[in-house]
Short mmCIF file of C-alpha atoms and ligand atoms in Angstrom, two decimals:
data_model
loop_
_atom_site.label_atom_id
_atom_site.label_comp_id
_atom_site.label_asym_id
_atom_site.label_seq_id
_atom_site.Cartn_x
_atom_site.Cartn_y
_atom_site.Cartn_z
CA UNK A 1 22.00 -60.14 36.32
CA UNK A 2 18.41 -60.05 35.28
CA UNK A 3 15.98 -57.25 34.67
CA UNK A 4 12.26 -56.98 35.14
CA UNK A 5 10.56 -53.99 33.64
CA UNK A 6 7.57 -52.52 35.43
CA UNK A 7 5.48 -51.01 32.66
CA UNK A 8 3.46 -48.15 34.00
CA UNK A 9 2.61 -46.00 31.05
CA UNK A 10 -0.93 -44.95 31.60
CA UNK A 11 -3.69 -42.82 30.28
CA UNK A 12 -5.43 -40.92 33.03
CA UNK A 13 -8.66 -38.99 32.72
CA UNK A 14 -8.82 -36.55 35.60
CA UNK A 15 -11.33 -34.24 33.90
CA UNK A 16 -13.94 -32.57 36.08
CA UNK A 17 -16.66 -29.98 35.98
CA UNK A 18 -16.67 -26.58 37.64
CA UNK A 19 -20.28 -25.73 38.35
CA UNK A 20 -20.95 -22.05 38.95
CA UNK A 21 -24.29 -20.62 39.98
CA UNK A 22 -26.45 -18.86 42.52
CA UNK A 23 -27.75 -20.96 45.39
CA UNK A 24 -26.27 -24.19 44.00
CA UNK A 25 -24.89 -25.22 47.39
CA UNK A 26 -28.35 -26.69 48.09
CA UNK A 27 -28.03 -29.04 45.12
CA UNK A 28 -24.64 -30.58 45.95
CA UNK A 29 -26.01 -33.49 47.92
CA UNK A 30 -28.34 -34.59 45.11
CA UNK A 31 -25.64 -34.09 42.49
CA UNK A 32 -23.23 -36.31 44.42
CA UNK A 33 -25.87 -39.00 44.91
CA UNK A 34 -26.09 -39.27 41.12
CA UNK A 35 -22.32 -39.39 40.61
CA UNK A 36 -21.39 -42.47 42.66
CA UNK A 37 -18.13 -40.95 43.83
CA UNK A 38 -18.17 -42.44 47.34
CA UNK A 39 -20.32 -44.08 50.03
CA UNK A 40 -19.21 -41.87 52.87
CA UNK A 41 -18.13 -38.26 53.09
CA UNK A 42 -15.90 -36.27 55.44
CA UNK A 43 -16.92 -32.63 55.21
CA UNK A 44 -13.90 -30.51 56.10
CA UNK A 45 -14.28 -26.86 56.95
CA UNK A 46 -12.94 -24.11 59.21
CA UNK A 47 -14.38 -22.45 62.30
CA UNK A 48 -15.88 -19.52 60.33
CA UNK A 49 -17.41 -21.41 57.42
CA UNK A 50 -18.72 -24.21 59.64
CA UNK A 51 -21.61 -22.16 61.00
CA UNK A 52 -22.21 -20.22 57.79
CA UNK A 53 -22.44 -23.09 55.29
CA UNK A 54 -20.63 -26.22 56.55
CA UNK A 55 -23.32 -27.45 58.96
CA UNK A 56 -26.11 -27.01 56.41
CA UNK A 57 -24.22 -28.94 53.78
CA UNK A 58 -23.42 -31.63 56.35
CA UNK A 59 -27.10 -31.96 57.33
CA UNK A 60 -28.15 -32.25 53.68
CA UNK A 61 -25.55 -34.90 53.00
CA UNK A 62 -26.62 -36.85 56.07
CA UNK A 63 -30.09 -37.19 54.66
CA UNK A 64 -28.61 -38.71 51.48
CA UNK A 65 -25.58 -40.76 52.60
CA UNK A 66 -25.23 -43.24 55.49
CA UNK A 67 -21.95 -41.97 56.82
CA UNK A 68 -21.07 -38.30 56.93
CA UNK A 69 -18.77 -36.48 59.41
CA UNK A 70 -18.14 -32.78 59.85
CA UNK A 71 -14.55 -31.88 60.74
CA UNK A 72 -13.65 -28.30 61.53
CA UNK A 73 -10.40 -26.56 62.46
CA UNK A 74 -9.52 -22.98 63.50
CA UNK A 75 -9.78 -20.55 60.57
CA UNK A 76 -6.61 -19.00 59.18
CA UNK A 77 -3.35 -19.68 57.36
CA UNK A 78 -1.75 -20.74 60.67
CA UNK A 79 -3.85 -23.90 60.47
CA UNK A 80 -2.42 -25.00 57.12
CA UNK A 81 0.14 -27.21 58.83
CA UNK A 82 1.14 -30.79 59.59
CA UNK A 83 -0.62 -30.83 62.96
CA UNK A 84 -4.02 -29.96 61.49
CA UNK A 85 -3.46 -32.45 58.66
CA UNK A 86 -2.81 -35.18 61.26
CA UNK A 87 -5.79 -34.04 63.28
CA UNK A 88 -8.09 -34.47 60.26
CA UNK A 89 -6.54 -37.83 59.35
CA UNK A 90 -6.82 -39.17 62.90
CA UNK A 91 -10.43 -38.07 63.08
CA UNK A 92 -11.18 -39.87 59.82
CA UNK A 93 -9.27 -43.01 60.82
CA UNK A 94 -10.97 -43.18 64.21
CA UNK A 95 -14.31 -42.70 62.52
CA UNK A 96 -13.63 -45.58 60.15
CA UNK A 97 -13.43 -43.77 56.82
CA UNK A 98 -12.06 -46.24 54.29
CA UNK A 99 -11.02 -46.15 50.65
CA UNK A 100 -14.60 -45.85 49.49
CA UNK A 101 -14.96 -42.46 51.14
CA UNK A 102 -14.42 -38.96 49.82
CA UNK A 103 -13.69 -35.53 51.23
CA UNK A 104 -15.68 -32.37 50.70
CA UNK A 105 -13.65 -29.22 51.28
CA UNK A 106 -15.98 -26.33 52.05
CA UNK A 107 -14.29 -23.03 52.79
CA UNK A 108 -11.47 -20.80 51.59
CA UNK A 109 -8.12 -21.72 50.09
CA UNK A 110 -6.75 -22.95 53.41
CA UNK A 111 -9.50 -25.55 53.74
CA UNK A 112 -9.18 -26.54 50.07
CA UNK A 113 -5.40 -26.89 50.18
CA UNK A 114 -5.22 -28.92 53.38
CA UNK A 115 -8.32 -31.06 52.75
CA UNK A 116 -7.09 -31.73 49.21
CA UNK A 117 -3.72 -32.82 50.56
CA UNK A 118 -5.37 -35.11 53.11
CA UNK A 119 -7.37 -36.61 50.22
CA UNK A 120 -4.18 -37.09 48.20
CA UNK A 121 -2.60 -39.34 50.83
CA UNK A 122 -5.47 -40.80 52.87
CA UNK A 123 -5.34 -44.56 52.27
CA UNK A 124 -3.02 -43.63 49.38
CA UNK A 125 -5.55 -41.30 47.85
CA UNK A 126 -9.32 -40.75 47.89
CA UNK A 127 -11.48 -38.40 45.81
CA UNK A 128 -12.37 -34.92 46.99
CA UNK A 129 -14.81 -32.22 46.03
CA UNK A 130 -14.16 -28.51 46.30
CA UNK A 131 -16.84 -26.16 47.54
CA UNK A 132 -14.95 -22.86 47.63
CA UNK A 133 -16.56 -20.06 49.63
CA UNK A 134 -13.93 -17.27 49.53
CA UNK A 135 -13.27 -15.31 46.35
CA UNK A 136 -9.63 -16.52 46.34
CA UNK A 137 -10.83 -20.10 46.46
CA UNK A 138 -13.58 -19.60 43.85
CA UNK A 139 -11.31 -18.03 41.26
CA UNK A 140 -8.08 -19.81 42.01
CA UNK A 141 -7.24 -22.36 44.69
CA UNK A 142 -10.17 -24.75 44.11
CA UNK A 143 -9.09 -25.38 40.52
CA UNK A 144 -5.96 -27.05 39.26
CA UNK A 145 -5.25 -29.74 41.83
CA UNK A 146 -2.40 -28.10 43.74
CA UNK A 147 -2.73 -29.15 47.37
CA UNK A 148 -0.29 -28.30 50.13
CA UNK A 149 0.56 -27.33 53.67
CA UNK A 150 3.05 -24.80 55.03
CA UNK A 151 6.08 -25.49 57.22
CA UNK A 152 8.40 -23.15 59.08
CA UNK A 153 10.65 -23.40 56.01
CA UNK A 154 8.07 -21.82 53.75
CA UNK A 155 4.62 -21.91 52.22
CA UNK A 156 3.21 -24.86 50.30
CA UNK A 157 6.50 -26.76 50.43
CA UNK A 158 4.86 -30.09 51.24
CA UNK A 159 2.03 -31.13 48.99
CA UNK A 160 0.84 -32.98 45.97
CA UNK A 161 -1.00 -32.62 42.69
CA UNK A 162 -4.42 -34.13 43.27
CA UNK A 163 -7.30 -32.98 41.08
CA UNK A 164 -10.77 -32.66 42.60
CA UNK A 165 -13.67 -34.71 41.23
CA UNK A 166 -15.84 -31.59 40.97
CA UNK A 167 -15.92 -27.95 41.99
CA UNK A 168 -19.18 -26.32 43.11
CA UNK A 169 -19.07 -22.53 43.21
CA UNK A 170 -22.07 -20.83 44.78
CA UNK A 171 -21.58 -17.11 44.26
CA UNK A 172 -24.16 -16.44 47.00
CA UNK A 173 -21.60 -17.52 49.60
CA UNK A 174 -19.40 -14.57 48.65
CA UNK A 175 -21.94 -12.22 50.22
CA UNK A 176 -20.74 -13.01 53.75
CA UNK A 177 -17.12 -12.06 52.97
CA UNK A 178 -15.88 -8.73 54.27
CA UNK A 179 -14.39 -6.10 51.93
CA UNK A 180 -10.81 -7.08 52.75
CA UNK A 181 -11.51 -10.72 51.83
CA UNK A 182 -13.14 -9.66 48.55
CA UNK A 183 -10.12 -7.51 47.76
CA UNK A 184 -7.78 -10.44 48.38
CA UNK A 185 -9.63 -12.47 45.74
CA UNK A 186 -9.56 -9.56 43.33
CA UNK A 187 -5.75 -9.67 43.41
CA UNK A 188 -5.87 -13.09 41.70
CA UNK A 189 -8.64 -11.89 39.36
CA UNK A 190 -6.52 -8.92 38.21
CA UNK A 191 -3.61 -11.31 37.72
CA UNK A 192 -5.65 -13.27 35.14
CA UNK A 193 -6.22 -10.10 33.13
CA UNK A 194 -2.49 -9.37 33.08
CA UNK A 195 -1.27 -12.86 32.25
CA UNK A 196 -3.84 -13.87 29.66
CA UNK A 197 -6.71 -11.57 28.75
CA UNK A 198 -6.45 -7.88 27.85
CA UNK A 199 -10.23 -7.54 27.38
CA UNK A 200 -10.81 -8.93 30.84
CA UNK A 201 -8.30 -6.45 32.30
CA UNK A 202 -10.19 -3.62 30.59
CA UNK A 203 -13.52 -5.03 31.83
CA UNK A 204 -12.12 -4.93 35.36
CA UNK A 205 -10.92 -1.35 34.94
CA UNK A 206 -14.50 -0.36 34.05
CA UNK A 207 -16.51 -2.66 36.32
CA UNK A 208 -14.54 -3.76 39.37
CA UNK A 209 -16.49 -1.38 41.66
CA UNK A 210 -19.69 -3.34 40.91
CA UNK A 211 -18.32 -6.32 42.82
CA UNK A 212 -18.79 -4.35 46.03
CA UNK A 213 -22.44 -3.78 45.15
CA UNK A 214 -22.76 -7.56 44.63
CA UNK A 215 -24.09 -7.14 41.13
CA UNK A 216 -24.71 -10.79 40.32
CA UNK A 217 -23.93 -10.42 36.64
CA UNK A 218 -20.52 -8.86 37.30
CA UNK A 219 -19.58 -11.31 40.06
CA UNK A 220 -20.65 -14.23 37.88
CA UNK A 221 -18.68 -12.92 34.88
CA UNK A 222 -15.56 -12.33 36.97
CA UNK A 223 -15.69 -15.76 38.61
CA UNK A 224 -16.45 -17.58 35.37
CA UNK A 225 -13.76 -15.81 33.32
CA UNK A 226 -11.16 -16.44 36.04
CA UNK A 227 -12.07 -20.14 36.27
CA UNK A 228 -11.91 -20.43 32.49
CA UNK A 229 -8.46 -18.85 32.26
CA UNK A 230 -7.08 -20.94 35.11
CA UNK A 231 -8.52 -24.20 33.82
CA UNK A 232 -7.24 -23.59 30.29
CA UNK A 233 -3.73 -23.00 31.60
CA UNK A 234 -3.91 -26.12 33.81
CA UNK A 235 -5.24 -28.23 30.91
CA UNK A 236 -2.19 -27.32 28.84
CA UNK A 237 0.41 -27.77 31.59
CA UNK A 238 -0.94 -29.53 34.67
CA UNK A 239 2.40 -30.11 36.41
CA UNK A 240 3.86 -26.65 35.80
CA UNK A 241 6.64 -27.60 33.43
CA UNK A 242 6.31 -24.26 31.64
CA UNK A 243 3.05 -22.43 30.79
CA UNK A 244 1.47 -22.91 34.24
CA UNK A 245 4.27 -20.75 35.62
CA UNK A 246 2.40 -17.69 34.32
CA UNK A 247 -0.06 -18.20 37.20
CA UNK A 248 2.85 -17.38 39.50
CA UNK A 249 3.07 -13.76 38.39
CA UNK A 250 3.56 -11.72 41.57
CA UNK A 251 3.96 -14.85 43.66
CA UNK A 252 7.78 -15.03 43.90
CA UNK A 253 7.99 -11.68 45.67
CA UNK A 254 4.49 -12.21 47.13
CA UNK A 255 5.30 -15.47 48.91
CA UNK A 256 8.45 -13.93 50.39
CA UNK A 257 6.37 -11.02 51.76
CA UNK A 258 3.83 -13.43 53.24
CA UNK A 259 6.53 -15.47 54.91
CA UNK A 260 8.49 -12.48 56.23
CA UNK A 261 5.32 -11.06 57.77
CA UNK A 262 4.79 -14.39 59.57
CA UNK A 263 1.63 -14.73 57.46
CA UNK A 264 0.12 -11.65 59.08
CA UNK A 265 -0.11 -10.20 55.58
CA UNK A 266 -2.70 -12.14 53.62
CA UNK A 267 -1.96 -13.92 50.34
CA UNK A 268 -3.95 -11.41 48.26
CA UNK A 269 -2.31 -8.38 49.87
CA UNK A 270 1.11 -9.96 49.42
CA UNK A 271 0.65 -10.78 45.74
CA UNK A 272 -0.69 -7.34 44.76
CA UNK A 273 2.59 -5.96 46.12
CA UNK A 274 4.41 -8.85 44.47
CA UNK A 275 2.88 -8.04 41.07
CA UNK A 276 3.81 -4.37 41.41
CA UNK A 277 7.43 -5.25 42.22
CA UNK A 278 7.72 -7.97 39.62
CA UNK A 279 6.21 -5.39 37.24
CA UNK A 280 9.06 -3.04 38.17
CA UNK A 281 11.54 -5.77 37.29
CA UNK A 282 9.65 -6.41 34.04
CA UNK A 283 10.04 -2.70 33.16
CA UNK A 284 13.76 -3.33 32.87
CA UNK A 285 13.77 -6.52 30.82
CA UNK A 286 10.56 -7.48 29.04
CA UNK A 287 9.18 -4.45 27.24
CA UNK A 288 6.45 -4.01 29.89
CA UNK A 289 6.00 -0.24 29.78
CA UNK A 290 5.32 2.51 32.31
CA UNK A 291 1.74 2.96 31.16
CA UNK A 292 1.00 -0.74 31.82
CA UNK A 293 2.61 -0.48 35.22
CA UNK A 294 0.54 2.61 36.03
CA UNK A 295 -2.71 0.88 34.96
CA UNK A 296 -1.81 -2.15 37.09
CA UNK A 297 -1.22 0.00 40.17
CA UNK A 298 -4.42 1.99 39.55
CA UNK A 299 -6.47 -1.19 39.27
CA UNK A 300 -5.07 -2.53 42.54
CA UNK A 301 -5.92 0.78 44.17
CA UNK A 302 -9.50 0.53 42.89
CA UNK A 303 -9.62 -2.93 44.45
CA UNK A 304 -8.34 -1.59 47.79
CA UNK A 305 -5.08 -3.53 47.50
CA UNK A 306 -1.65 -2.38 48.73
CA UNK A 307 1.08 -1.66 46.20
CA UNK A 308 4.03 -0.71 48.44
CA UNK A 309 6.46 -2.94 50.29
CA UNK A 310 5.90 -2.95 54.05
CA UNK A 311 8.42 -0.46 55.49
CA UNK A 312 10.00 -2.99 57.85
CA UNK A 313 10.89 -5.40 55.03
CA UNK A 314 14.35 -5.13 53.63
CA UNK A 315 15.32 -6.16 50.12
CA UNK A 316 18.16 -8.48 51.16
CA UNK A 317 15.81 -10.46 53.37
CA UNK A 318 13.26 -10.73 50.55
CA UNK A 319 16.00 -11.98 48.21
CA UNK A 320 17.18 -14.50 50.80
CA UNK A 321 13.67 -15.92 51.18
CA UNK A 322 13.08 -15.98 47.42
CA UNK A 323 16.20 -18.11 46.96
CA UNK A 324 14.62 -20.79 49.12
CA UNK A 325 11.35 -20.65 47.19
CA UNK A 326 10.51 -23.84 45.35
CA UNK A 327 10.44 -21.84 42.12
CA UNK A 328 14.15 -21.01 42.55
CA UNK A 329 16.51 -23.03 40.36
CA UNK A 330 20.12 -23.68 41.35
CA UNK A 331 19.89 -20.80 43.81
CA UNK A 332 18.68 -18.41 41.09
CA UNK A 333 15.46 -16.58 41.57
CA UNK A 334 12.83 -17.35 38.95
CA UNK A 335 9.80 -15.23 38.12
CA UNK A 336 7.07 -15.03 35.53
CA UNK A 337 7.01 -11.55 34.09
CA UNK A 338 4.51 -9.68 31.93
CA UNK A 339 5.41 -8.29 28.53
CA UNK A 340 2.14 -6.53 27.90
CA UNK A 341 -1.33 -6.58 29.42
CA UNK A 342 -2.64 -10.01 28.44
CA UNK A 343 0.74 -11.41 27.44
CA UNK A 344 3.59 -12.96 29.41
CA UNK A 345 7.26 -12.77 28.53
CA UNK A 346 9.33 -15.79 27.42
CA UNK A 347 13.04 -16.41 26.93
CA UNK A 348 13.88 -19.51 24.85
CA UNK A 349 10.16 -20.36 25.04
CA UNK A 350 10.36 -20.53 28.82
CA UNK A 351 7.96 -18.57 31.06
CA UNK A 352 10.30 -18.97 34.04
CA UNK A 353 12.66 -16.00 33.92
CA UNK A 354 15.87 -16.05 35.91
CA UNK A 355 16.37 -12.69 37.63
CA UNK A 356 19.67 -11.49 39.14
CA UNK A 357 20.00 -10.09 42.66
CA UNK A 358 21.24 -6.79 41.20
CA UNK A 359 18.13 -6.35 39.09
CA UNK A 360 15.89 -7.12 42.05
CA UNK A 361 17.79 -4.65 44.23
CA UNK A 362 17.50 -1.88 41.68
CA UNK A 363 13.78 -2.55 41.16
CA UNK A 364 13.03 -2.79 44.86
CA UNK A 365 15.02 0.36 45.44
CA UNK A 366 17.85 -0.71 47.79
N1 NAD B 1 -3.94 -24.47 45.55
C1 NAD B 1 -3.82 -23.38 44.83
O1 NAD B 1 -3.68 -23.42 43.61
C2 NAD B 1 -3.88 -22.04 45.52
C3 NAD B 1 -4.07 -20.87 44.79
C4 NAD B 1 -4.21 -19.66 45.46
C5 NAD B 1 -4.15 -19.63 46.85
N2 NAD B 1 -3.96 -20.80 47.53
C6 NAD B 1 -3.92 -20.79 49.00
O2 NAD B 1 -5.17 -20.34 49.48
C7 NAD B 1 -4.99 -19.72 50.75
C8 NAD B 1 -5.67 -18.39 50.74
O3 NAD B 1 -7.05 -18.59 50.50
P1 NAD B 1 -8.17 -17.72 51.22
O4 NAD B 1 -7.87 -16.29 51.00
O5 NAD B 1 -9.49 -18.26 50.84
O6 NAD B 1 -7.85 -17.99 52.76
P2 NAD B 1 -8.71 -18.66 53.92
O7 NAD B 1 -9.11 -20.01 53.59
O8 NAD B 1 -7.94 -18.44 55.17
O9 NAD B 1 -10.03 -17.76 53.94
C9 NAD B 1 -9.95 -16.41 54.34
C10 NAD B 1 -10.94 -16.14 55.49
O10 NAD B 1 -12.25 -16.09 54.95
C11 NAD B 1 -13.11 -16.93 55.71
N3 NAD B 1 -14.19 -17.32 54.81
C12 NAD B 1 -14.13 -18.19 53.77
N4 NAD B 1 -15.30 -18.18 53.12
C13 NAD B 1 -16.12 -17.29 53.75
C14 NAD B 1 -17.44 -16.80 53.52
N5 NAD B 1 -18.14 -17.20 52.46
N6 NAD B 1 -17.94 -15.88 54.36
C15 NAD B 1 -17.20 -15.40 55.40
N7 NAD B 1 -15.95 -15.81 55.65
C16 NAD B 1 -15.41 -16.73 54.84
C17 NAD B 1 -12.22 -18.00 56.24
O11 NAD B 1 -12.77 -18.62 57.36
C18 NAD B 1 -10.96 -17.21 56.55
O12 NAD B 1 -11.07 -16.60 57.80
C19 NAD B 1 -3.49 -19.62 50.95
O13 NAD B 1 -3.08 -20.65 51.82
C20 NAD B 1 -2.91 -19.85 49.57
O14 NAD B 1 -1.61 -20.42 49.60
C21 NAD B 1 -3.83 -21.97 46.90
ZN1 ZN B 2 -2.16 -16.92 44.54
#
């Protein structure tokens, strides 16, 4: 017998900048020309964002780079699947995109997640740039390198960690979102206050209404603070071995609601409900008190977000789906639960809390 060791210890620097500003979408092409990231770019977008911002960005890039393609797919969560991933890949392969190319994902979280996942595997991995245009994408999905697609077995079950080379957030693009889409992003924003920053939660209690008036200063502060909290968590625990789990507050119940509604309920409207119900579970085990729970519900109401379970959803079904969630361990449901506003609960230093079926049933009221 003989043994050959393949030494693969490596130092990786995947650091990147998140650039936030007003009207910065116009500067992306120039900024990329200076960076030397790639020679050719595939701009990936969806059918709504294509006409709003995708085409303009594509035209700008074409005047700077020799080879640029615009690839668009039907908007919506239903497109975050294997078929659309193959469609994008086949388009790029037919077009001759090689390893010296990069992807630009311009759109909401669906575009970012699927385009990022294509980038993670295309010719074994190419760089990508996030240009988030929905509030969910600006404050959450464009940062942190989680890329994925959905299958009939559940959301985000196939994917990869692949960090973007840069994130460009133009808060001007948020002006074309409708109120419902803004509210969906605010669900993640409120989550950051609960999991990490009491002052931010209080700021939201006092100022959240200004988002609807598009007060630049408020929108900028909310986006920047959210990005800062998310990036600090990701810096400390990129692969979600512990701390990053706090970002999943509301998402164990939330993902089950999304799936059981056949994705007719949006992510934001599922996780506001998820946070309320995980809050109810927290009331019984973490020291999270009734006043905190009341403030959480009131803030969601201010942000036009639902806080009740859909009437047609039964607790046993939700439990069943949660057991298949990738956060479940050995068939036990795991959640991240708040202890106080701005502080998450740990047991044995772990932020992943195992929760029994009985506790879930009593919290969910069945
Ligand atoms: N990777 C992560 O870490 C992470 C984090 C949070 C959410 N997500 C994923 O993100 C997705 C949800 O993101 P989303 O809410 O952005 O969904 P989405 O991409 O479907 O966008 C919502 C809708 O807004 C439209 N839109 C986007 N920008 C617009 C603009 N500026 N003006 C008008 N319309 C615009 C889109 O076309 C779409 O119809 C889910 O798939 C979720 O799993 C991923
Ligand atoms: Zn989320």
